[in-house]
Amino acid sequence: MPSVGVKLYSVFFKFLLKHRLQNRIQSESSSSDPFGVTTRPEESVSPPNPLFTDGVATKDIHIDPLTSLSLRIFLPESALTNNNNSRNAVASDLLLRRNSHGSSNSLSSHKSESRRSSYAHTTTATASSASDSDVYRGYAPSSSGKCRKLPVMLQFHGGGWVSGSNDSVANDVFCRRMAKNCDVIVLAVGYRLAPESRYPAACEDGFKVLQWLGKQANLAECNKSMCGGGGLRRGEGVMKKGDVSKHVVDGFGASLVEPWIASHADTSRCVLLGVSCGANIADYVSRKAIEAGQNLDPVKVVAQVLMYPFFIGTVPTQSEIKQANSYFYDKPMCILAWKLFLPEEEFSLDHPAANPLVPNRGPPLKFMPPTLTIVAEHDWMRDRAIAYSEELRKVNVDAPVLEYKDAVHEFATLDMLLRTPQAQACAEDIAIWVKKYISLRGHEFSY
């Protein structure tokens, strides 16, 4: 059974959630807002941190001028190490550690060299130009064009469609953990929330990010040809305005290429990860990617992870009957959240976005990517997620289920539970499975 602290926090969480849902219903306007919102005033947010202080650098970008759709990029420090030189770097570290006297200074100076491209590093060149207004003093990818390429993970946060954000404190900690454990670039998607933007706004935002990712990959190739294969120009840790002269630019002269993505992202190895209602978005994006086919090239969705998906249906499952009043998200409140998310004329618990088991939901299941499903023992949505995995396995899709004992909904992503051993073990389990599909050499572990 969950601890007493979890039970008490669940009561407090339910009270707040019910109050917020009722406020959303009372303040709901008759007309929808196409621009939308991606966070709430009561949300505790974490500012972007471009330093590799804990092994991951982050920055926020807004990718759609017509909506509030935004991204937070999590770039692990391992991206700064070139594949060809990684073994030499390890050998060099070992050599430095052999000397017992004075080795600490040598080691610290050696490691500081690997962080030249971060905000924290200051060279003579950057110091002399610190007063210039036309320099960008953030991390800039190497001009050699030999940056290490990492797989990309699109992450969709939870929150019952009406709350949560990609820059919340809890989501920031979780995405940093996934970036380091899986050795991937994590793109946390700030999709539009309900009821300001009802279905299919959030789901379309997810697919729009996948399209944007493909566009970025193609623009990066155009830039390489324009610069003679040299990649993005860079000068001693700063990027000058004149450097965009050989970039693909918009009508205002701004570069259309996101440098972190262009230099470090391998879009042919893309993984989708959804948390709670974000898992519903991930599944929607997977189906849309199948329908798009080669139109998404070079982006390829190689796997997806559904963490305690927000599935529901008209005919209740056994867990929905026995645990309808379970911890944190009980069934009555989730139905209320679905009423705020789905348009009134389309409301149904068997809506394709809500029930994965309804017929004619999209492409045949046999075309779905490998799918890892995470479920919790004390979660009333568990059985429907397991049933969906069983349907995938029937058509020979790799679809394992990991069930965690004495766990509750959002046990690995909720702010209070993020630091627990179970949450950390879940992140490691996900990394082991995901690496089977993103590793260029394959992976020896499997479920």
Short mmCIF file of C-alpha atoms in Angstrom, two decimals:
data_model
loop_
_atom_site.label_atom_id
_atom_site.label_comp_id
_atom_site.label_asym_id
_atom_site.label_seq_id
_atom_site.Cartn_x
_atom_site.Cartn_y
_atom_site.Cartn_z
CA MET A 1 0.00 0.00 0.00
CA PRO A 2 1.15 3.60 -0.57
CA SER A 3 2.66 5.38 2.43
CA VAL A 4 0.68 7.59 4.78
CA GLY A 5 2.35 10.67 3.30
CA VAL A 6 1.23 9.72 -0.20
CA LYS A 7 -2.34 9.16 1.03
CA LEU A 8 -2.47 12.53 2.76
CA TYR A 9 -0.98 14.31 -0.24
CA SER A 10 -3.51 12.55 -2.47
CA VAL A 11 -6.39 14.01 -0.45
CA PHE A 12 -4.91 17.50 -0.72
CA PHE A 13 -4.18 17.01 -4.44
CA LYS A 14 -7.75 15.90 -5.17
CA PHE A 15 -9.19 18.88 -3.31
CA LEU A 16 -7.08 21.32 -5.33
CA LEU A 17 -7.77 19.57 -8.63
CA LYS A 18 -11.51 19.52 -8.05
CA HIS A 19 -11.45 23.22 -7.16
CA ARG A 20 -9.47 24.07 -10.32
CA LEU A 21 -11.71 22.00 -12.56
CA GLN A 22 -14.83 23.69 -11.18
CA ASN A 23 -13.21 27.09 -11.69
CA ARG A 24 -12.44 26.19 -15.31
CA ILE A 25 -16.09 25.28 -15.89
CA GLN A 26 -17.36 28.51 -14.30
CA SER A 27 -14.89 30.74 -16.14
CA GLU A 28 -15.23 28.93 -19.47
CA SER A 29 -16.12 31.23 -22.37
CA SER A 30 -18.40 30.24 -25.22
CA SER A 31 -15.78 30.95 -27.88
CA SER A 32 -12.51 29.03 -28.08
CA ASP A 33 -9.12 30.75 -28.16
CA PRO A 34 -7.04 29.62 -31.15
CA PHE A 35 -3.83 31.00 -29.62
CA GLY A 36 -4.41 29.20 -26.34
CA VAL A 37 -2.39 28.90 -23.15
CA THR A 38 0.31 26.38 -22.24
CA THR A 39 0.60 26.99 -18.49
CA ARG A 40 -1.41 28.28 -15.53
CA PRO A 41 -0.55 31.11 -13.11
CA GLU A 42 -0.54 28.69 -10.16
CA GLU A 43 2.06 26.44 -11.86
CA SER A 44 5.54 26.41 -10.33
CA VAL A 45 7.87 26.83 -13.30
CA SER A 46 11.59 26.28 -13.67
CA PRO A 47 13.50 28.84 -15.78
CA PRO A 48 15.65 27.55 -18.65
CA ASN A 49 19.25 26.95 -17.65
CA PRO A 50 21.79 27.05 -20.53
CA LEU A 51 24.60 25.81 -18.26
CA PHE A 52 25.63 22.16 -18.13
CA THR A 53 25.74 22.39 -14.34
CA ASP A 54 23.98 19.07 -13.79
CA GLY A 55 24.82 17.53 -17.16
CA VAL A 56 21.90 19.02 -19.13
CA ALA A 57 21.43 22.45 -20.75
CA THR A 58 17.97 23.81 -21.54
CA LYS A 59 16.38 26.59 -23.54
CA ASP A 60 12.83 27.54 -24.57
CA ILE A 61 11.65 28.28 -28.11
CA HIS A 62 8.29 29.27 -29.59
CA ILE A 63 7.75 27.44 -32.86
CA ASP A 64 4.30 28.53 -34.07
CA PRO A 65 3.44 32.23 -34.53
CA LEU A 66 -0.30 31.48 -34.68
CA THR A 67 -0.54 29.56 -31.39
CA SER A 68 1.18 29.39 -28.02
CA LEU A 69 2.88 26.08 -28.92
CA SER A 70 6.37 26.05 -27.43
CA LEU A 71 9.25 23.69 -26.70
CA ARG A 72 11.85 23.28 -24.01
CA ILE A 73 15.01 21.62 -25.35
CA PHE A 74 17.03 19.44 -22.98
CA LEU A 75 20.54 18.90 -24.38
CA PRO A 76 22.71 16.43 -22.42
CA GLU A 77 26.38 17.27 -22.01
CA SER A 78 27.30 14.01 -23.74
CA ALA A 79 26.37 15.75 -27.03
CA LEU A 80 29.52 17.85 -26.72
CA THR A 81 31.74 14.80 -27.02
CA ASN A 82 32.56 13.64 -30.51
CA ASN A 83 32.03 9.91 -31.03
CA ASN A 84 35.48 9.47 -32.59
CA ASN A 85 37.19 11.08 -29.64
CA SER A 86 35.13 9.62 -26.80
CA ARG A 87 37.47 6.68 -26.20
CA ASN A 88 40.52 8.97 -26.29
CA ALA A 89 38.86 11.24 -23.74
CA VAL A 90 38.21 8.33 -21.37
CA ALA A 91 41.79 7.11 -21.78
CA SER A 92 43.08 10.61 -21.12
CA ASP A 93 41.01 10.85 -17.93
CA LEU A 94 42.40 7.53 -16.73
CA LEU A 95 45.95 8.68 -17.47
CA LEU A 96 45.43 11.87 -15.52
CA ARG A 97 44.12 9.94 -12.53
CA ARG A 98 47.21 7.71 -12.37
CA ASN A 99 49.35 10.43 -10.77
CA SER A 100 48.52 10.74 -7.08
CA HIS A 101 50.26 14.10 -6.67
CA GLY A 102 48.86 17.11 -8.48
CA SER A 103 46.42 15.09 -10.59
CA SER A 104 43.35 16.90 -9.31
CA ASN A 105 44.41 20.18 -10.86
CA SER A 106 45.23 18.52 -14.15
CA LEU A 107 41.92 16.71 -14.15
CA SER A 108 39.91 19.84 -13.41
CA SER A 109 41.67 21.79 -16.14
CA HIS A 110 41.14 18.91 -18.56
CA LYS A 111 37.41 18.76 -17.85
CA SER A 112 37.03 22.51 -18.14
CA GLU A 113 38.18 22.23 -21.74
CA SER A 114 35.16 20.10 -22.59
CA ARG A 115 32.80 22.92 -21.55
CA ARG A 116 34.12 25.59 -23.86
CA SER A 117 30.81 25.92 -25.60
CA SER A 118 28.75 26.67 -22.49
CA TYR A 119 27.67 29.94 -20.96
CA ALA A 120 29.99 29.40 -18.02
CA HIS A 121 33.15 29.40 -20.13
CA THR A 122 34.95 32.68 -20.79
CA THR A 123 37.93 32.99 -23.10
CA THR A 124 40.04 35.99 -24.00
CA ALA A 125 38.12 36.35 -27.23
CA THR A 126 34.75 36.32 -25.54
CA ALA A 127 35.89 38.63 -22.76
CA SER A 128 37.13 41.21 -25.24
CA SER A 129 33.84 41.14 -27.07
CA ALA A 130 31.65 41.11 -23.97
CA SER A 131 30.68 44.71 -24.55
CA ASP A 132 29.54 44.05 -28.10
CA SER A 133 25.79 44.02 -28.58
CA ASP A 134 25.88 41.80 -31.66
CA VAL A 135 27.11 38.61 -30.01
CA TYR A 136 25.30 35.62 -28.60
CA ARG A 137 27.14 34.29 -25.55
CA GLY A 138 25.22 31.04 -25.26
CA TYR A 139 26.26 27.55 -26.27
CA ALA A 140 27.00 27.42 -30.01
CA PRO A 141 27.69 24.12 -31.79
CA SER A 142 31.12 23.47 -33.21
CA SER A 143 31.91 24.88 -36.65
CA SER A 144 33.71 21.67 -37.61
CA GLY A 145 30.42 19.96 -38.45
CA LYS A 146 31.48 16.91 -36.38
CA CYS A 147 29.06 17.36 -33.49
CA ARG A 148 27.76 14.21 -31.91
CA LYS A 149 24.28 13.27 -33.07
CA LEU A 150 21.78 12.06 -30.48
CA PRO A 151 18.30 10.55 -30.83
CA VAL A 152 15.33 12.81 -30.12
CA MET A 153 12.61 12.18 -27.55
CA LEU A 154 9.35 14.14 -27.74
CA GLN A 155 7.87 14.38 -24.25
CA PHE A 156 4.24 15.28 -23.55
CA HIS A 157 3.46 16.24 -19.95
CA GLY A 158 0.41 15.23 -17.95
CA GLY A 159 -2.14 17.29 -16.06
CA GLY A 160 -5.57 16.08 -17.12
CA TRP A 161 -5.68 18.30 -20.23
CA VAL A 162 -6.31 21.46 -18.16
CA SER A 163 -3.11 21.90 -16.15
CA GLY A 164 0.60 21.13 -16.18
CA SER A 165 3.27 22.61 -18.42
CA ASN A 166 6.48 21.68 -20.17
CA ASP A 167 8.47 24.09 -17.99
CA SER A 168 7.07 23.09 -14.59
CA VAL A 169 9.56 22.21 -11.87
CA ALA A 170 8.49 18.55 -11.81
CA ASN A 171 8.55 18.18 -15.59
CA ASP A 172 11.95 19.86 -15.79
CA VAL A 173 13.43 17.37 -13.31
CA PHE A 174 11.86 14.40 -15.10
CA CYS A 175 13.05 15.49 -18.56
CA ARG A 176 16.59 16.09 -17.30
CA ARG A 177 16.57 12.58 -15.87
CA MET A 178 15.38 11.08 -19.15
CA ALA A 179 17.93 13.06 -21.19
CA LYS A 180 20.79 11.71 -19.07
CA ASN A 181 19.51 8.14 -18.64
CA CYS A 182 18.57 7.62 -22.30
CA ASP A 183 21.33 9.85 -23.73
CA VAL A 184 18.84 11.70 -25.94
CA ILE A 185 17.77 15.25 -26.73
CA VAL A 186 14.42 15.73 -25.01
CA LEU A 187 11.90 18.13 -26.52
CA ALA A 188 9.26 18.87 -23.87
CA VAL A 189 6.15 20.02 -25.74
CA GLY A 190 4.14 22.93 -24.36
CA TYR A 191 0.81 22.08 -25.99
CA ARG A 192 -2.36 24.15 -25.65
CA LEU A 193 -4.52 23.42 -22.61
CA ALA A 194 -8.28 22.99 -22.29
CA PRO A 195 -10.86 24.43 -22.05
CA GLU A 196 -9.40 27.42 -23.93
CA SER A 197 -8.32 25.04 -26.70
CA ARG A 198 -10.37 21.88 -26.95
CA TYR A 199 -9.73 18.71 -28.90
CA PRO A 200 -7.96 18.31 -31.29
CA ALA A 201 -5.75 21.32 -30.42
CA ALA A 202 -3.37 19.53 -28.01
CA CYS A 203 -3.07 16.47 -30.25
CA GLU A 204 -2.46 18.57 -33.35
CA ASP A 205 0.22 20.49 -31.47
CA GLY A 206 2.03 17.21 -30.86
CA PHE A 207 2.04 16.29 -34.54
CA LYS A 208 3.00 19.85 -35.47
CA VAL A 209 6.20 19.44 -33.43
CA LEU A 210 7.03 16.29 -35.39
CA GLN A 211 6.55 18.22 -38.65
CA TRP A 212 8.67 21.08 -37.31
CA LEU A 213 11.41 18.59 -36.45
CA GLY A 214 11.43 17.30 -40.04
CA LYS A 215 11.58 20.84 -41.35
CA GLN A 216 14.54 21.60 -39.09
CA ALA A 217 16.41 18.55 -40.37
CA ASN A 218 15.86 19.58 -43.99
CA LEU A 219 16.85 23.21 -43.32
CA ALA A 220 20.02 22.01 -41.64
CA GLU A 221 20.96 20.11 -44.79
CA CYS A 222 20.30 23.25 -46.85
CA ASN A 223 22.59 25.23 -44.57
CA LYS A 224 25.36 22.68 -44.97
CA SER A 225 25.22 22.99 -48.75
CA MET A 226 25.15 26.80 -48.56
CA CYS A 227 28.16 26.86 -46.23
CA GLY A 228 30.11 24.32 -48.22
CA GLY A 229 29.51 21.51 -45.73
CA GLY A 230 31.05 23.45 -42.88
CA GLY A 231 27.90 23.53 -40.80
CA LEU A 232 26.99 26.49 -38.62
CA ARG A 233 29.63 29.20 -38.33
CA ARG A 234 30.93 29.91 -34.88
CA GLY A 235 33.57 32.14 -33.38
CA GLU A 236 35.14 31.21 -30.04
CA GLY A 237 31.87 30.55 -28.22
CA VAL A 238 29.93 33.51 -29.66
CA MET A 239 27.73 33.79 -32.69
CA LYS A 240 27.62 37.11 -34.55
CA LYS A 241 24.82 38.64 -36.53
CA GLY A 242 26.86 38.51 -39.71
CA ASP A 243 26.98 34.73 -39.50
CA VAL A 244 23.34 34.43 -40.59
CA SER A 245 24.24 35.67 -44.07
CA LYS A 246 24.67 32.09 -45.18
CA HIS A 247 21.71 30.71 -43.27
CA VAL A 248 18.18 30.06 -44.46
CA VAL A 249 16.38 33.11 -43.08
CA ASP A 250 12.83 34.40 -42.80
CA GLY A 251 11.45 37.72 -44.03
CA PHE A 252 13.01 39.56 -41.09
CA GLY A 253 16.47 38.09 -41.65
CA ALA A 254 16.31 35.73 -38.69
CA SER A 255 17.74 32.25 -39.09
CA LEU A 256 15.08 29.56 -39.41
CA VAL A 257 17.44 26.87 -38.18
CA GLU A 258 17.53 25.95 -34.49
CA PRO A 259 21.30 25.36 -33.95
CA TRP A 260 21.05 22.77 -31.18
CA ILE A 261 18.67 20.64 -33.23
CA ALA A 262 20.60 21.14 -36.49
CA SER A 263 23.92 20.12 -34.98
CA HIS A 264 22.99 17.42 -32.50
CA ALA A 265 19.62 15.86 -33.39
CA ASP A 266 19.35 12.57 -35.28
CA THR A 267 15.72 12.77 -36.38
CA SER A 268 15.81 9.27 -37.88
CA ARG A 269 15.74 7.98 -34.29
CA CYS A 270 12.72 9.66 -32.69
CA VAL A 271 10.94 8.37 -29.59
CA LEU A 272 7.61 9.61 -28.23
CA LEU A 273 7.02 9.64 -24.47
CA GLY A 274 3.69 10.65 -22.97
CA VAL A 275 2.74 11.06 -19.31
CA SER A 276 -0.92 10.51 -18.33
CA CYS A 277 -2.97 12.51 -20.86
CA GLY A 278 0.31 13.15 -22.67
CA ALA A 279 0.37 9.42 -23.45
CA ASN A 280 -2.89 9.90 -25.37
CA ILE A 281 -1.18 12.63 -27.39
CA ALA A 282 1.85 10.41 -28.05
CA ASP A 283 -0.41 7.63 -29.34
CA TYR A 284 -2.25 10.13 -31.57
CA VAL A 285 1.05 11.45 -32.97
CA SER A 286 2.22 7.89 -33.69
CA ARG A 287 -0.89 7.20 -35.75
CA LYS A 288 -0.55 10.49 -37.61
CA ALA A 289 3.09 9.71 -38.36
CA ILE A 290 2.04 6.40 -39.89
CA GLU A 291 -0.52 8.18 -42.07
CA ALA A 292 2.03 10.80 -43.13
CA GLY A 293 4.57 8.16 -44.19
CA GLN A 294 7.47 9.54 -46.22
CA ASN A 295 6.13 13.09 -45.95
CA LEU A 296 7.84 13.25 -42.56
CA ASP A 297 11.27 12.22 -43.87
CA PRO A 298 13.85 12.21 -42.42
CA VAL A 299 11.88 11.92 -39.15
CA LYS A 300 11.12 8.34 -38.11
CA VAL A 301 9.24 7.35 -34.97
CA VAL A 302 11.06 4.21 -33.81
CA ALA A 303 9.29 3.68 -30.46
CA GLN A 304 6.84 5.20 -28.00
CA VAL A 305 6.46 5.06 -24.21
CA LEU A 306 3.00 5.42 -22.65
CA MET A 307 3.24 6.19 -18.94
CA TYR A 308 -0.05 5.42 -17.18
CA PRO A 309 -2.15 6.62 -20.17
CA PHE A 310 -5.34 8.60 -19.58
CA PHE A 311 -7.59 6.02 -21.25
CA ILE A 312 -11.27 5.59 -20.43
CA GLY A 313 -14.36 4.01 -21.98
CA THR A 314 -18.12 3.60 -21.64
CA VAL A 315 -17.89 -0.04 -20.56
CA PRO A 316 -15.89 -0.05 -17.31
CA THR A 317 -12.98 -2.41 -16.77
CA GLN A 318 -12.38 -4.31 -13.56
CA SER A 319 -9.90 -1.75 -12.24
CA GLU A 320 -12.31 1.09 -13.06
CA ILE A 321 -14.95 -0.59 -10.92
CA LYS A 322 -12.75 -1.54 -7.97
CA GLN A 323 -10.49 1.54 -7.89
CA ALA A 324 -12.75 4.30 -9.19
CA ASN A 325 -11.86 6.37 -6.11
CA SER A 326 -8.13 5.70 -6.28
CA TYR A 327 -5.30 8.08 -5.41
CA PHE A 328 -4.76 11.52 -6.97
CA TYR A 329 -6.98 11.13 -10.07
CA ASP A 330 -10.31 9.46 -9.33
CA LYS A 331 -12.75 8.57 -12.07
CA PRO A 332 -15.38 11.33 -11.49
CA MET A 333 -12.73 14.06 -11.75
CA CYS A 334 -11.22 12.50 -14.86
CA ILE A 335 -14.65 12.44 -16.53
CA LEU A 336 -14.95 16.13 -15.68
CA ALA A 337 -11.55 16.74 -17.30
CA TRP A 338 -12.70 14.93 -20.46
CA LYS A 339 -15.80 17.15 -20.56
CA LEU A 340 -13.54 20.19 -20.54
CA PHE A 341 -11.27 18.76 -23.22
CA LEU A 342 -13.71 17.31 -25.78
CA PRO A 343 -16.11 19.59 -27.68
CA GLU A 344 -19.63 19.36 -26.27
CA GLU A 345 -21.06 17.92 -29.49
CA GLU A 346 -18.35 15.23 -29.56
CA PHE A 347 -18.30 14.25 -25.91
CA SER A 348 -18.20 10.49 -25.42
CA LEU A 349 -16.10 8.22 -23.24
CA ASP A 350 -15.62 6.11 -26.37
CA HIS A 351 -14.15 9.01 -28.31
CA PRO A 352 -11.05 7.89 -30.30
CA ALA A 353 -8.88 10.15 -28.14
CA ALA A 354 -10.23 8.53 -24.95
CA ASN A 355 -10.68 4.83 -25.72
CA PRO A 356 -7.91 3.06 -27.66
CA LEU A 357 -10.01 -0.08 -28.09
CA VAL A 358 -12.78 1.40 -30.27
CA PRO A 359 -12.81 0.19 -33.92
CA ASN A 360 -11.83 2.35 -36.91
CA ARG A 361 -9.58 4.51 -34.77
CA GLY A 362 -6.90 4.99 -37.40
CA PRO A 363 -4.22 2.97 -39.17
CA PRO A 364 -4.10 -0.79 -38.46
CA LEU A 365 -2.40 -1.58 -35.17
CA LYS A 366 0.22 -3.70 -36.93
CA PHE A 367 1.84 -0.51 -38.22
CA MET A 368 2.21 1.03 -34.75
CA PRO A 369 5.76 1.50 -33.42
CA PRO A 370 7.09 -0.61 -30.52
CA THR A 371 5.19 0.54 -27.44
CA LEU A 372 6.24 0.33 -23.80
CA THR A 373 3.37 0.82 -21.35
CA ILE A 374 3.95 1.83 -17.73
CA VAL A 375 1.10 1.14 -15.28
CA ALA A 376 0.64 1.46 -11.52
CA GLU A 377 -1.04 -1.05 -9.25
CA HIS A 378 -3.30 1.54 -7.58
CA ASP A 379 -4.49 3.26 -10.75
CA TRP A 380 -8.03 2.74 -12.02
CA MET A 381 -6.88 3.35 -15.63
CA ARG A 382 -4.48 0.39 -15.49
CA ASP A 383 -6.60 -2.37 -17.07
CA ARG A 384 -7.48 -0.45 -20.23
CA ALA A 385 -3.81 0.37 -20.84
CA ILE A 386 -2.92 -3.29 -20.41
CA ALA A 387 -5.71 -4.31 -22.79
CA TYR A 388 -4.37 -1.92 -25.42
CA SER A 389 -0.91 -3.48 -25.10
CA GLU A 390 -2.44 -6.92 -25.53
CA GLU A 391 -4.09 -5.80 -28.76
CA LEU A 392 -0.74 -4.56 -30.04
CA ARG A 393 0.98 -7.83 -29.18
CA LYS A 394 -1.70 -9.76 -31.07
CA VAL A 395 -0.47 -8.13 -34.28
CA ASN A 396 3.21 -8.76 -33.42
CA VAL A 397 4.07 -5.29 -32.15
CA ASP A 398 6.68 -5.24 -29.38
CA ALA A 399 4.45 -3.94 -26.58
CA PRO A 400 5.65 -4.92 -23.09
CA VAL A 401 3.90 -3.76 -19.93
CA LEU A 402 5.74 -2.76 -16.76
CA GLU A 403 3.48 -2.75 -13.70
CA TYR A 404 4.85 -1.21 -10.50
CA LYS A 405 3.58 -2.56 -7.20
CA ASP A 406 2.18 -0.22 -4.55
CA ALA A 407 2.43 2.61 -7.09
CA VAL A 408 -0.13 5.31 -7.89
CA HIS A 409 -0.96 7.33 -10.99
CA GLU A 410 1.98 9.61 -11.91
CA PHE A 411 4.25 7.86 -9.38
CA ALA A 412 7.34 8.65 -11.51
CA THR A 413 6.50 12.23 -12.53
CA LEU A 414 4.55 13.88 -9.69
CA ASP A 415 6.53 16.53 -7.80
CA MET A 416 6.28 14.78 -4.44
CA LEU A 417 7.26 11.34 -5.81
CA LEU A 418 10.02 12.28 -8.27
CA ARG A 419 12.85 11.58 -5.83
CA THR A 420 11.61 8.17 -4.70
CA PRO A 421 13.62 5.04 -5.58
CA GLN A 422 10.63 3.71 -7.52
CA ALA A 423 10.53 6.80 -9.76
CA GLN A 424 14.25 6.56 -10.44
CA ALA A 425 13.98 2.83 -11.15
CA CYS A 426 11.15 3.52 -13.62
CA ALA A 427 13.33 6.00 -15.53
CA GLU A 428 16.12 3.44 -15.69
CA ASP A 429 13.73 0.74 -16.92
CA ILE A 430 12.49 3.06 -19.67
CA ALA A 431 16.09 3.82 -20.70
CA ILE A 432 16.95 0.11 -20.97
CA TRP A 433 13.98 -0.56 -23.25
CA VAL A 434 14.31 2.60 -25.35
CA LYS A 435 17.99 1.95 -26.09
CA LYS A 436 17.02 -1.18 -27.99
CA TYR A 437 15.54 1.05 -30.69
CA ILE A 438 17.76 4.15 -30.60
CA SER A 439 21.16 2.51 -30.26
CA LEU A 440 23.09 2.24 -33.51
CA ARG A 441 24.63 -1.01 -32.31
CA GLY A 442 21.53 -2.51 -30.71
CA HIS A 443 21.14 -3.25 -27.03
CA GLU A 444 21.58 -6.43 -25.08
CA PHE A 445 18.73 -5.94 -22.61
CA SER A 446 15.09 -6.65 -23.35
CA TYR A 447 11.82 -7.34 -21.60
#
